XYZ file of C-alpha atoms in Angstrom:
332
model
C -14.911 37.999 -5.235
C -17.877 36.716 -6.411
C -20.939 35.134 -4.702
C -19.617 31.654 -6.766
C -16.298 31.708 -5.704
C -17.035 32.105 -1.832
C -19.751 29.478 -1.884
C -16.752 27.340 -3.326
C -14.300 28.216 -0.777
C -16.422 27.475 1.998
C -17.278 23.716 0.568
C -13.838 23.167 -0.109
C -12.656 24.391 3.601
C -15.435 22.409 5.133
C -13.408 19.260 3.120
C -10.001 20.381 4.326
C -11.601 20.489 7.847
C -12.480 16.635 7.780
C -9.113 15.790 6.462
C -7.387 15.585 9.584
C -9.838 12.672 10.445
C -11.082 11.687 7.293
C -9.249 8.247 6.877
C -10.229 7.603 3.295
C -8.433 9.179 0.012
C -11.232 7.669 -2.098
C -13.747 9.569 -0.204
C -11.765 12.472 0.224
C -11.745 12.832 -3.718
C -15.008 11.612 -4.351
C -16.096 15.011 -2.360
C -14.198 16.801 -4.628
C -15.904 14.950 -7.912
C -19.471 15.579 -6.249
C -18.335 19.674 -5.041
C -16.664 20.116 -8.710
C -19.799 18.724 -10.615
C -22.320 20.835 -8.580
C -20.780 23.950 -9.124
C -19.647 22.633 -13.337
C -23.662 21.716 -13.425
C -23.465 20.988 -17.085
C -20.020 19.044 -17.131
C -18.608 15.887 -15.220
C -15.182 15.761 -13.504
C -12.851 13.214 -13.139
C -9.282 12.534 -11.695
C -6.542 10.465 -12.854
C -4.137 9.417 -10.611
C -0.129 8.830 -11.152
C 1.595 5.995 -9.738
C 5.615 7.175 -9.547
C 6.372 3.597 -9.206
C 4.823 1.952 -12.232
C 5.746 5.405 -14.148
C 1.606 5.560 -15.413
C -2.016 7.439 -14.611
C -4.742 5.305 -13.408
C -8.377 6.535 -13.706
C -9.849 7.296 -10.305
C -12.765 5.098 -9.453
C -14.390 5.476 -5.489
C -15.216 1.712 -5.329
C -17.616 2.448 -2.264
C -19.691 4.747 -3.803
C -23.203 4.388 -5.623
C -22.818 3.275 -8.896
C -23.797 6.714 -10.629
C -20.416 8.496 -9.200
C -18.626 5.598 -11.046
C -19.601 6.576 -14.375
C -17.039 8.692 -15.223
C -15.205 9.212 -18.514
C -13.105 6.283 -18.982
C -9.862 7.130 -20.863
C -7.412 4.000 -21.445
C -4.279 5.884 -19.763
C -1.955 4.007 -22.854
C -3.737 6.161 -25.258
C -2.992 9.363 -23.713
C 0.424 10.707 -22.811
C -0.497 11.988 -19.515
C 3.799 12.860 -18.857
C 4.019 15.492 -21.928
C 0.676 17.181 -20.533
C 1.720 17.083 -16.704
C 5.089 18.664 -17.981
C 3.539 21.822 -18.811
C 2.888 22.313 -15.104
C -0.234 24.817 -16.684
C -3.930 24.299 -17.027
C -4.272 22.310 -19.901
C -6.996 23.657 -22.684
C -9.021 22.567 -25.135
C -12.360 23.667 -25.430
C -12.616 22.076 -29.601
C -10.738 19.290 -28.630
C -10.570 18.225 -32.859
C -9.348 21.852 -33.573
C -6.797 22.558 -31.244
C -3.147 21.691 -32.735
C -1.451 20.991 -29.977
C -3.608 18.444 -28.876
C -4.319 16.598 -32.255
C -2.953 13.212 -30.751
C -6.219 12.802 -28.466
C -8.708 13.818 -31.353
C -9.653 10.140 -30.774
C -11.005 10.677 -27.426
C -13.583 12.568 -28.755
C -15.389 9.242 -30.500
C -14.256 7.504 -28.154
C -15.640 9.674 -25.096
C -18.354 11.705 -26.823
C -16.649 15.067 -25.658
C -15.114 18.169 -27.177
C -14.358 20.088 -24.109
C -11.828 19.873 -21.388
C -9.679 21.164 -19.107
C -7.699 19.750 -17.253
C -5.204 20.720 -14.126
C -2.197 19.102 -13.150
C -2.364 17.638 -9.539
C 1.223 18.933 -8.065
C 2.859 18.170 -4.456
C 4.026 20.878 -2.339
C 7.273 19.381 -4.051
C 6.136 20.290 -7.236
C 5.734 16.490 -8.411
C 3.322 15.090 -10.599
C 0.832 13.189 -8.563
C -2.273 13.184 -11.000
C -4.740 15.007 -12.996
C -8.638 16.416 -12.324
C -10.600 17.048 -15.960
C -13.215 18.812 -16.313
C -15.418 17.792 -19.546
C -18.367 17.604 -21.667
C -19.459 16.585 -24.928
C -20.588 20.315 -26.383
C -18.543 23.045 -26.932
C -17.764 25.336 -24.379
C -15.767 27.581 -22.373
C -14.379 28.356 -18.953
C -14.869 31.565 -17.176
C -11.985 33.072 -14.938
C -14.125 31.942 -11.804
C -14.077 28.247 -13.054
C -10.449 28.288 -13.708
C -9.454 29.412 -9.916
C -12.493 26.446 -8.997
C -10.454 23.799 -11.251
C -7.176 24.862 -9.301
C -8.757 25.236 -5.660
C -9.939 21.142 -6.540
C -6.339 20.186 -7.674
C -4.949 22.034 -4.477
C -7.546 19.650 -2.242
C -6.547 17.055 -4.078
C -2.842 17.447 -4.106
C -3.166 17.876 0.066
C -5.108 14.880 0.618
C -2.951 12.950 -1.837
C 0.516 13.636 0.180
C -1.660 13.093 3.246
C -2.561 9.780 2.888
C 0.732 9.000 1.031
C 2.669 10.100 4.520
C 0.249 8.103 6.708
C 0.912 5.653 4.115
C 5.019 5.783 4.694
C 4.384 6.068 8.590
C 2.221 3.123 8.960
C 5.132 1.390 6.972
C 7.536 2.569 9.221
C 5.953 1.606 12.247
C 5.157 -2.024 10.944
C 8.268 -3.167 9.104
C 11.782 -4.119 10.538
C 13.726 -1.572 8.722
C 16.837 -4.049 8.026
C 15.119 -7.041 6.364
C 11.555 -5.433 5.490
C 9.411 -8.140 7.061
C 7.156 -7.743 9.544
C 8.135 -6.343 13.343
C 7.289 -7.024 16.285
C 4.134 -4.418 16.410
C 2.838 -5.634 12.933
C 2.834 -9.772 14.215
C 1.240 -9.128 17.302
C -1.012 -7.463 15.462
C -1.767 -9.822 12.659
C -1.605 -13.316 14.877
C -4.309 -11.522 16.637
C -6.085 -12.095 13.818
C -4.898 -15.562 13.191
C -6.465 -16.445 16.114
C -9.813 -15.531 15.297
C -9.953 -17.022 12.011
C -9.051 -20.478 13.887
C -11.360 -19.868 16.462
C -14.202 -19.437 13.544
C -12.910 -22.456 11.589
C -11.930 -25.065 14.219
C -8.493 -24.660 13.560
C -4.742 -24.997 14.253
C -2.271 -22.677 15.230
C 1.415 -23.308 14.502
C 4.233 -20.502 15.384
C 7.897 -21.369 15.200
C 11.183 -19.648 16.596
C 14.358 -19.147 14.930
C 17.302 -18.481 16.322
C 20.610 -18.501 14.751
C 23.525 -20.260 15.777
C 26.787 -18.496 16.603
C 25.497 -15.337 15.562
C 27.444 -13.101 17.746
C 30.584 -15.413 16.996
C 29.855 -14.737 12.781
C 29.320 -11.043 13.446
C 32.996 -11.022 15.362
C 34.549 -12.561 12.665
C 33.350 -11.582 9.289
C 31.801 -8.356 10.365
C 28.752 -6.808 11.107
C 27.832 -5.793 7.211
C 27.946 -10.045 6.596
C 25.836 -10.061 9.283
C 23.218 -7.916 7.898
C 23.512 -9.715 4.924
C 22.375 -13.258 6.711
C 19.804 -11.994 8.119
C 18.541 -10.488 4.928
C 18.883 -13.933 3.445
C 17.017 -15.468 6.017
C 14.540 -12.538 5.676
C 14.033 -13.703 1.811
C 13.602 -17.339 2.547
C 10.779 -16.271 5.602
C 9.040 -14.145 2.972
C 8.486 -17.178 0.654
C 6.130 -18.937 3.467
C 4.356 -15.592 3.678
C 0.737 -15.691 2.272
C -2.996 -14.658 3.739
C -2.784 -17.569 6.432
C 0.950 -17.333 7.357
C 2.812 -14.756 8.896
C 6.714 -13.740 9.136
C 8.516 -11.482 11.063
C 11.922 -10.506 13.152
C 11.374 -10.094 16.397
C 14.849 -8.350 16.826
C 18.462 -9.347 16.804
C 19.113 -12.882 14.870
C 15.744 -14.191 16.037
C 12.635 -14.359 13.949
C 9.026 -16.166 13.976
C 6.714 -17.491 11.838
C 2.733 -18.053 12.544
C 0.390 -20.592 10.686
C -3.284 -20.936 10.255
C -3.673 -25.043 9.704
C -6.504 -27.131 9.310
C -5.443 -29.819 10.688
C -2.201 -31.835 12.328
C -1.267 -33.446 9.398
C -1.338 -29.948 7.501
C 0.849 -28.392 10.558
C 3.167 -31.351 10.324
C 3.775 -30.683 6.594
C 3.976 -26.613 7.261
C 6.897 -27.574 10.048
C 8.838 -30.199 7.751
C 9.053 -27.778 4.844
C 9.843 -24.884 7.327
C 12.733 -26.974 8.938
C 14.014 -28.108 5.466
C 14.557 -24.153 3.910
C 15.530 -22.808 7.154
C 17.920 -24.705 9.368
C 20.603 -24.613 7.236
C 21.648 -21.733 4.334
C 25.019 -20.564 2.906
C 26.119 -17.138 2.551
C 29.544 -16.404 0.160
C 30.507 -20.377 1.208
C 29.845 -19.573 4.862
C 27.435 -22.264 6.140
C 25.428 -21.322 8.824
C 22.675 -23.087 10.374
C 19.578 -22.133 13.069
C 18.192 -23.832 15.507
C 14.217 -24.143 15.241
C 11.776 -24.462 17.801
C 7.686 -25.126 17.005
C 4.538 -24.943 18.954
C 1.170 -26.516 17.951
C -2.400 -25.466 19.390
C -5.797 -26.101 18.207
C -8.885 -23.590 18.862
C -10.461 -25.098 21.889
C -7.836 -25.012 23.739
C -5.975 -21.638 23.044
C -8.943 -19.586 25.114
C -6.602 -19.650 28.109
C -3.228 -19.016 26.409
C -2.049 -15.304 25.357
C 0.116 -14.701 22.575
C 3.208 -14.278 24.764
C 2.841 -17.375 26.148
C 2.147 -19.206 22.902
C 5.653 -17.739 21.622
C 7.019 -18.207 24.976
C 6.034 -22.195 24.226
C 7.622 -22.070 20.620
C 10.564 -20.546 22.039
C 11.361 -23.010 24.779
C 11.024 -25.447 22.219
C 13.694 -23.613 19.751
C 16.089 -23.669 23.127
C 15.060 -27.303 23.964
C 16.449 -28.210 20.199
C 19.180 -25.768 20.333
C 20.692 -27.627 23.651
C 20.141 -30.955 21.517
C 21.911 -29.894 19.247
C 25.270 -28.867 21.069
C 25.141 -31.639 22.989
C 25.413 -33.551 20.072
């Protein structure tokens, strides 16, 4: 093995070794730009990245770094068909790229890019999926040695891990912060965010407005119709929640048939408005001709006085509230 190779190996292991606590994927694969182009002195790297749910490759662009490392070349992704080149599961070639048949399609990239050479290597999970490309490139002609080529591969390889890394943390975090029945928010995730909430009033002399729903009957519905038109309620009131969601509102189901909503306000009148228009969409809904209604319970505080209240008790409040109207109501 040659003195090259090792010197590579080592810089990519000492990578690897930061990615168990390395929380970025940009800077992950910036390392590997910076560790590709050192050892490719005369060429620059870059990495295009495919997104499986919008079906397309995205150029890779570390929007923390110094300017320089964002000067990379700049394909439009439209003009290239990244699929028919990932397909070949191979290192793709071309070291004349306006001589080389099989690729006479991108001759345009070399005006447009001022290159002739590049390889590239597909970026493939342990599944043997697609998940981007790293190019290697210049504009002279030129060639790779055998020692390059296993370079190229060892990149894609640190790539591909830190890819399916983050993409797992990605699917965990997910897990652990969405109600798996009605994909809103749990329990975790609010607590977390109206933590937040109640900073950003604190800083802006704000209001704080969090109301409780509860629906009627529910155990009575689920008894008769069934426990799948049960799910299917609360998905509906899910959807209606999620249209009040934005940066300064927050929805989630805090288990069973009850779920809770938090607002940032900037004043009364604007928290009187947010609990009109919250009472309007959600006390009443119909599923299949079923009509089925919720009883709503709402609890208003301002900044200077919420120093001495914890978030339990401020849902505690907006739930005796939801209980006060809920006893209203049957006694009606």
């Amino acid at each position: 093995m040659s003195a090259e190779l090792v010197t590579a190996y080592r810089s990519f292991n000492k990578i690897l070794k930061r990615l168990p606590v390395e929380k970025s994927l940009p800077d992950m694969l910036s390392q590997v730009i910076e560790l590709t182009e050192e050892t490719f002195n005369h060429r620059q790297t870059s990495i295009f990245l495919y997104d499986d749910s919008e079906k397309k490759f995205t150029p890779f662009i570390n929007k923390d770094s110094q300017p320089i490392c964002n000067e990379r070349f700049m394909v439009n992704p439209a003009q290239v068909h990244f699929e028919y080149i990932c397909s070949k599961n191979k290192l793709i070639i071309s070291e004349n790229i306006t001589s080389t048949n099989e690729y006479r399609e991108y001759y345009s990239l070399k005006t447009i890019n001022n290159f002739n050479f590049c390889y590239g290597q597909p970026i493939l999970s342990s599944q043997n999926k697609i998940l981007g490309i790293i190019y290697s490139h210049c504009p002279h002609h030129s060639s790779m040695t055998d020692n390059e080529c296993e370079l190229l591969d060892m990149a894609a390889t640190v790539c591909s891990i830190s890819i399916e890394k983050n993409n797992k943390e990605q699917e965990l975090e997910y897990l652990a912060s969405y109600d798996f029945l009605t994909n809103i928010w749990n329990r975790r995730k609010f607590y977390h965010q109206i933590s937040q909430a109640i900073i950003n009033i604190k800083l802006k002399n704000e209001y704080l407005i969090i109301f409780y729903l509860d629906i009627n009957k529910f155990k009575m519905i689920n008894d008769q119709y069934g426990h799948h038109f049960g799910d299917r309620i609360l998905k509906k009131y899910a959807s209606k929640l999620q249209k009040f969601s934005k940066k300064t509102t927050g929805v989630a189901r805090l288990g069973g048939d009850e779920f809770i909503i938090y607002s940032e306000e900037s004043s009364l009148v604007a928290a009187n408005i947010k609990k009109h228009k919250v009472l309007s969409e959600l006390q009443q809904i119909d599923v299949d001709g079923v009509h089925i209604t919720a009883s709503i319970g709402s609890y208003c505080i301002h900044s200077k006085n919420i120093n001495n209240a914890s978030i339990d008790s401020l849902i505690h409040s907006a739930d005796m509230s939801m209980y006060n109207n809920k006893h209203l109501s049957r006694s009606c």
